[in-house]
Amino acid sequence: MSLRIVVCVKYVPDATGDRHFSEDLTTDRDAVDGLLSELDEYAVEQALQIADEADDAEITVLTVGPEDARDALRKALSMGADKAVHVEDDDLHGTDAMGTSLVLAKAVEKTGYDLVICGMASTDGVMGVLPALLAERLGVPQVTLLSEVSVEDGKVTGRRDGDAATEQLEAALPAVVSVTDQSGEARYPSFKGIMAAKKKPVESLDLDDLDLDAEQVGLEGAWTKVEDATARPPRSAGTVVKDEGEGGKQLAEFLAGQKFI
């Protein structure tokens, strides 16, 4: 029986762009270019490595987002994933982590899975809680923040590196895992992979397909929301210390005044 791997990926605003909020205090995704979250590339890479070791495996990449989120799916497909699922619905605007975990759980169940792989966090929200929420909704074990992961004999095993210790973890499939940016450099899509990605299937789903009501997601169903936001002030001119024999003293006084020392 084929090992069914689902990789959850996210289309995020480019961190190098000028990111800000819209009038409803949600991220303005139209004002800046987007891309596949870098941390999710590690999840795709680990899925590909697991599939390479398996006798038979199929990798589905899954995302929730607007039309442009297909770019993230195409990147994952060009890396080597087999097919993609895109959940898109106007009522998803403003959905928080809780709502996203609900949508992903429904989509994962509909797709079918043995193993779900996530990145350690998204590069926009940086919450890092979604893998745990997803595992809870699916009712399966979670093995998170792995720097090494493998699948054998119906079990997923991995290594979690902490500040003070290293843990060896395992769980029976089906399960949800998340991998860190120390799990292995993601491969760069080849020209052949990019061309092949154009022919790979991308299934589109909306809330009706997942038997979800609009009230369960979006701003209306969000458990968290931004109440107020203030734009970061522009950077002021720095302080120039000219060393005419007293540079070290001036630098120390400046650092002490800023309470850095």
CSV table of C-alpha atoms in Angstrom, one decimal:
chain,number,residue,atom,x,y,z
A,1,MET,CA,0.0,0.0,0.0
A,2,SER,CA,1.3,3.4,-1.0
A,3,LEU,CA,2.5,5.7,1.8
A,4,ARG,CA,0.4,8.8,1.6
A,5,ILE,CA,2.3,11.9,2.6
A,6,VAL,CA,0.6,15.3,2.9
A,7,VAL,CA,2.8,18.4,3.2
A,8,CYS,CA,1.1,21.6,4.5
A,9,VAL,CA,2.6,24.7,3.0
A,10,LYS,CA,1.9,28.4,3.2
A,11,TYR,CA,2.0,31.3,0.7
A,12,VAL,CA,3.5,34.2,2.7
A,13,PRO,CA,4.5,37.8,2.0
A,14,ASP,CA,8.1,38.3,1.0
A,15,ALA,CA,9.9,39.3,4.2
A,16,THR,CA,12.1,41.7,2.3
A,17,GLY,CA,9.0,43.6,1.1
A,18,ASP,CA,7.2,46.5,2.7
A,19,ARG,CA,4.6,44.6,4.8
A,20,HIS,CA,1.7,46.3,6.5
A,21,PHE,CA,-1.9,45.9,7.5
A,22,SER,CA,-5.1,46.5,5.5
A,23,GLU,CA,-7.9,48.6,6.8
A,24,ASP,CA,-9.4,45.6,8.6
A,25,LEU,CA,-6.1,45.0,10.4
A,26,THR,CA,-5.3,41.8,8.5
A,27,THR,CA,-2.1,41.4,6.5
A,28,ASP,CA,-2.2,43.3,3.2
A,29,ARG,CA,-1.1,40.5,0.9
A,30,ASP,CA,-1.8,42.5,-2.3
A,31,ALA,CA,0.8,45.1,-1.6
A,32,VAL,CA,3.8,42.8,-1.5
A,33,ASP,CA,5.0,39.8,-3.5
A,34,GLY,CA,4.4,36.4,-2.0
A,35,LEU,CA,6.3,33.1,-2.1
A,36,LEU,CA,6.4,29.6,-0.5
A,37,SER,CA,7.4,30.0,3.1
A,38,GLU,CA,11.1,29.1,3.4
A,39,LEU,CA,10.5,27.0,6.5
A,40,ASP,CA,7.9,24.9,4.6
A,41,GLU,CA,10.6,24.1,1.9
A,42,TYR,CA,12.3,21.9,4.6
A,43,ALA,CA,9.0,20.0,5.1
A,44,VAL,CA,8.8,19.4,1.3
A,45,GLU,CA,12.4,18.2,1.3
A,46,GLN,CA,11.8,15.8,4.1
A,47,ALA,CA,8.8,14.4,2.4
A,48,LEU,CA,10.8,13.8,-0.7
A,49,GLN,CA,13.5,12.0,1.2
A,50,ILE,CA,11.0,9.8,3.0
A,51,ALA,CA,9.4,9.0,-0.4
A,52,ASP,CA,12.8,8.1,-1.8
A,53,GLU,CA,13.3,5.5,0.9
A,54,ALA,CA,9.8,4.1,0.7
A,55,ASP,CA,8.8,1.2,-1.7
A,56,ASP,CA,5.8,3.3,-2.8
A,57,ALA,CA,4.8,6.8,-1.7
A,58,GLU,CA,2.8,9.7,-3.0
A,59,ILE,CA,3.3,13.3,-1.9
A,60,THR,CA,0.4,15.8,-1.9
A,61,VAL,CA,1.1,19.5,-1.0
A,62,LEU,CA,-1.8,21.3,0.6
A,63,THR,CA,-2.3,25.0,1.1
A,64,VAL,CA,-5.1,27.4,2.2
A,65,GLY,CA,-5.0,30.8,0.6
A,66,PRO,CA,-6.0,33.1,-2.2
A,67,GLU,CA,-5.5,32.5,-5.9
A,68,ASP,CA,-1.9,33.5,-5.8
A,69,ALA,CA,-1.2,30.7,-3.3
A,70,ARG,CA,-1.0,28.4,-6.2
A,71,ASP,CA,2.5,29.8,-6.8
A,72,ALA,CA,3.6,28.1,-3.5
A,73,LEU,CA,2.1,24.8,-4.7
A,74,ARG,CA,3.8,25.1,-8.0
A,75,LYS,CA,7.2,25.6,-6.3
A,76,ALA,CA,6.6,22.5,-4.1
A,77,LEU,CA,5.5,20.5,-7.2
A,78,SER,CA,8.6,21.6,-9.1
A,79,MET,CA,10.7,20.3,-6.2
A,80,GLY,CA,9.2,16.9,-6.8
A,81,ALA,CA,5.8,16.5,-5.1
A,82,ASP,CA,3.2,14.5,-7.0
A,83,LYS,CA,0.0,16.6,-6.7
A,84,ALA,CA,-1.5,19.5,-4.9
A,85,VAL,CA,-4.7,20.6,-3.2
A,86,HIS,CA,-5.6,24.3,-2.9
A,87,VAL,CA,-8.3,25.4,-0.5
A,88,GLU,CA,-9.6,28.8,-1.7
A,89,ASP,CA,-12.7,30.7,-0.5
A,90,ASP,CA,-13.4,34.4,-0.1
A,91,ASP,CA,-14.9,33.6,3.4
A,92,LEU,CA,-11.4,32.5,4.5
A,93,HIS,CA,-10.1,36.1,4.7
A,94,GLY,CA,-8.9,36.8,8.2
A,95,THR,CA,-8.8,33.2,9.3
A,96,ASP,CA,-6.5,32.7,12.3
A,97,ALA,CA,-4.4,29.6,13.3
A,98,MET,CA,-7.4,27.9,15.0
A,99,GLY,CA,-9.5,28.3,11.9
A,100,THR,CA,-6.7,27.3,9.5
A,101,SER,CA,-6.1,24.1,11.5
A,102,LEU,CA,-9.8,23.3,11.1
A,103,VAL,CA,-9.7,23.8,7.3
A,104,LEU,CA,-6.5,21.9,7.0
A,105,ALA,CA,-7.8,19.0,9.0
A,106,LYS,CA,-10.9,18.7,6.9
A,107,ALA,CA,-8.8,18.9,3.7
A,108,VAL,CA,-6.3,16.3,5.0
A,109,GLU,CA,-9.1,13.9,5.8
A,110,LYS,CA,-10.6,14.4,2.4
A,111,THR,CA,-7.3,13.8,0.7
A,112,GLY,CA,-6.4,10.8,2.7
A,113,TYR,CA,-3.1,10.5,4.6
A,114,ASP,CA,-0.6,8.4,6.6
A,115,LEU,CA,1.8,11.1,7.5
A,116,VAL,CA,1.4,14.9,7.6
A,117,ILE,CA,4.5,17.0,7.5
A,118,CYS,CA,4.7,20.7,8.4
A,119,GLY,CA,7.4,23.3,8.7
A,120,MET,CA,8.2,24.5,12.2
A,121,ALA,CA,6.4,27.8,11.7
A,122,SER,CA,5.3,30.2,9.0
A,123,THR,CA,7.6,33.1,8.2
A,124,ASP,CA,4.7,35.6,8.6
A,125,GLY,CA,2.8,34.6,11.7
A,126,VAL,CA,5.7,32.7,13.3
A,127,MET,CA,3.3,31.1,15.8
A,128,GLY,CA,4.5,27.5,15.4
A,129,VAL,CA,1.3,26.0,16.9
A,130,LEU,CA,-0.4,24.8,13.8
A,131,PRO,CA,1.1,21.3,13.7
A,132,ALA,CA,-0.1,20.6,17.3
A,133,LEU,CA,-3.6,22.0,16.5
A,134,LEU,CA,-3.8,19.9,13.4
A,135,ALA,CA,-2.8,16.7,15.2
A,136,GLU,CA,-5.4,17.4,17.8
A,137,ARG,CA,-8.2,17.9,15.3
A,138,LEU,CA,-7.2,14.8,13.4
A,139,GLY,CA,-6.9,12.8,16.6
A,140,VAL,CA,-3.4,11.5,15.8
A,141,PRO,CA,0.0,11.7,17.5
A,142,GLN,CA,2.3,14.7,17.0
A,143,VAL,CA,6.1,14.5,16.8
A,144,THR,CA,7.2,18.1,16.4
A,145,LEU,CA,10.4,20.2,15.9
A,146,LEU,CA,12.4,17.4,14.4
A,147,SER,CA,15.8,17.9,12.9
A,148,GLU,CA,15.9,14.3,11.6
A,149,VAL,CA,12.9,12.2,10.5
A,150,SER,CA,12.3,8.8,9.0
A,151,VAL,CA,9.5,6.3,8.4
A,152,GLU,CA,9.7,2.5,8.8
A,153,ASP,CA,7.4,-0.4,9.8
A,154,GLY,CA,4.4,1.8,10.3
A,155,LYS,CA,6.2,4.3,12.6
A,156,VAL,CA,7.7,7.7,12.2
A,157,THR,CA,10.8,8.4,14.2
A,158,GLY,CA,12.9,11.5,14.6
A,159,ARG,CA,15.4,13.5,16.6
A,160,ARG,CA,14.5,16.7,18.4
A,161,ASP,CA,17.5,18.9,19.4
A,162,GLY,CA,16.9,21.2,22.4
A,163,ASP,CA,19.2,23.6,24.2
A,164,ALA,CA,20.0,21.1,27.0
A,165,ALA,CA,19.3,17.7,25.5
A,166,THR,CA,18.5,15.6,22.4
A,167,GLU,CA,15.4,13.4,22.3
A,168,GLN,CA,14.6,10.4,20.1
A,169,LEU,CA,10.9,10.3,19.4
A,170,GLU,CA,8.6,7.9,17.6
A,171,ALA,CA,4.9,7.5,16.9
A,172,ALA,CA,2.7,5.1,15.1
A,173,LEU,CA,1.2,6.2,11.8
A,174,PRO,CA,-1.0,8.1,11.0
A,175,ALA,CA,0.8,11.0,12.6
A,176,VAL,CA,1.7,14.7,12.2
A,177,VAL,CA,5.3,15.9,12.3
A,178,SER,CA,7.0,19.2,12.0
A,179,VAL,CA,10.6,19.7,10.9
A,180,THR,CA,13.1,22.5,11.7
A,181,ASP,CA,15.4,24.4,9.4
A,182,GLN,CA,18.2,22.1,10.6
A,183,SER,CA,16.6,19.0,9.0
A,184,GLY,CA,18.5,19.4,5.7
A,185,GLU,CA,18.8,22.0,2.9
A,186,ALA,CA,15.9,22.0,0.5
A,187,ARG,CA,16.7,21.1,-3.0
A,188,TYR,CA,16.5,23.6,-5.8
A,189,PRO,CA,13.9,22.9,-8.5
A,190,SER,CA,15.5,21.8,-11.8
A,191,PHE,CA,14.3,23.0,-15.1
A,192,LYS,CA,12.9,19.5,-15.8
A,193,GLY,CA,11.0,19.7,-12.4
A,194,ILE,CA,9.6,23.2,-13.2
A,195,MET,CA,8.3,22.0,-16.6
A,196,ALA,CA,6.9,18.8,-15.1
A,197,ALA,CA,5.1,20.8,-12.4
A,198,LYS,CA,2.9,22.5,-15.0
A,199,LYS,CA,1.3,19.1,-15.8
A,200,LYS,CA,0.8,17.9,-12.3
A,201,PRO,CA,-2.8,18.0,-10.9
A,202,VAL,CA,-3.9,20.7,-8.6
A,203,GLU,CA,-7.3,20.1,-7.0
A,204,SER,CA,-9.4,23.1,-5.9
A,205,LEU,CA,-11.6,23.0,-2.8
A,206,ASP,CA,-13.8,25.5,-1.1
A,207,LEU,CA,-15.7,25.5,2.2
A,208,ASP,CA,-18.7,23.7,0.8
A,209,ASP,CA,-16.4,20.9,-0.3
A,210,LEU,CA,-15.2,20.6,3.2
A,211,ASP,CA,-18.6,20.8,4.9
A,212,LEU,CA,-17.6,24.0,6.7
A,213,ASP,CA,-19.7,27.1,7.3
A,214,ALA,CA,-18.3,30.6,6.8
A,215,GLU,CA,-19.0,31.4,10.5
A,216,GLN,CA,-16.4,28.9,11.5
A,217,VAL,CA,-13.6,30.6,9.8
A,218,GLY,CA,-12.5,34.1,8.6
A,219,LEU,CA,-12.7,37.2,10.9
A,220,GLU,CA,-16.0,36.1,12.2
A,221,GLY,CA,-14.8,32.8,13.4
A,222,ALA,CA,-11.4,33.9,14.6
A,223,TRP,CA,-10.3,33.2,18.1
A,224,THR,CA,-7.7,36.0,17.9
A,225,LYS,CA,-7.6,39.3,16.1
A,226,VAL,CA,-5.6,42.5,16.0
A,227,GLU,CA,-7.4,45.3,17.9
A,228,ASP,CA,-5.0,48.1,17.1
A,229,ALA,CA,-1.7,48.6,15.2
A,230,THR,CA,0.7,51.5,15.0
A,231,ALA,CA,3.1,51.9,12.1
A,232,ARG,CA,6.8,51.5,13.0
A,233,PRO,CA,8.4,54.9,13.0
A,234,PRO,CA,11.0,55.6,10.3
A,235,ARG,CA,14.6,54.9,11.2
A,236,SER,CA,16.3,57.9,12.6
A,237,ALA,CA,19.8,59.0,11.7
A,238,GLY,CA,22.4,57.0,13.7
A,239,THR,CA,24.9,58.5,16.1
A,240,VAL,CA,28.4,58.9,14.7
A,241,VAL,CA,31.3,58.6,17.1
A,242,LYS,CA,34.4,60.2,15.8
A,243,ASP,CA,37.5,58.6,17.5
A,244,GLU,CA,39.9,61.4,18.4
A,245,GLY,CA,41.2,59.6,21.4
A,246,GLU,CA,37.9,59.5,23.3
A,247,GLY,CA,36.0,57.1,20.9
A,248,GLY,CA,35.9,54.2,23.3
A,249,LYS,CA,34.7,56.3,26.2
A,250,GLN,CA,32.0,57.9,24.0
A,251,LEU,CA,30.9,54.5,22.8
A,252,ALA,CA,30.7,53.2,26.3
A,253,GLU,CA,28.6,56.2,27.4
A,254,PHE,CA,26.2,55.8,24.5
A,255,LEU,CA,25.7,52.1,25.2
A,256,ALA,CA,25.2,52.7,28.9
A,257,GLY,CA,22.7,55.5,28.1
A,258,GLN,CA,20.7,53.0,26.0
A,259,LYS,CA,21.0,50.5,28.8
A,260,PHE,CA,22.8,48.0,26.5
A,261,ILE,CA,25.5,47.7,29.2
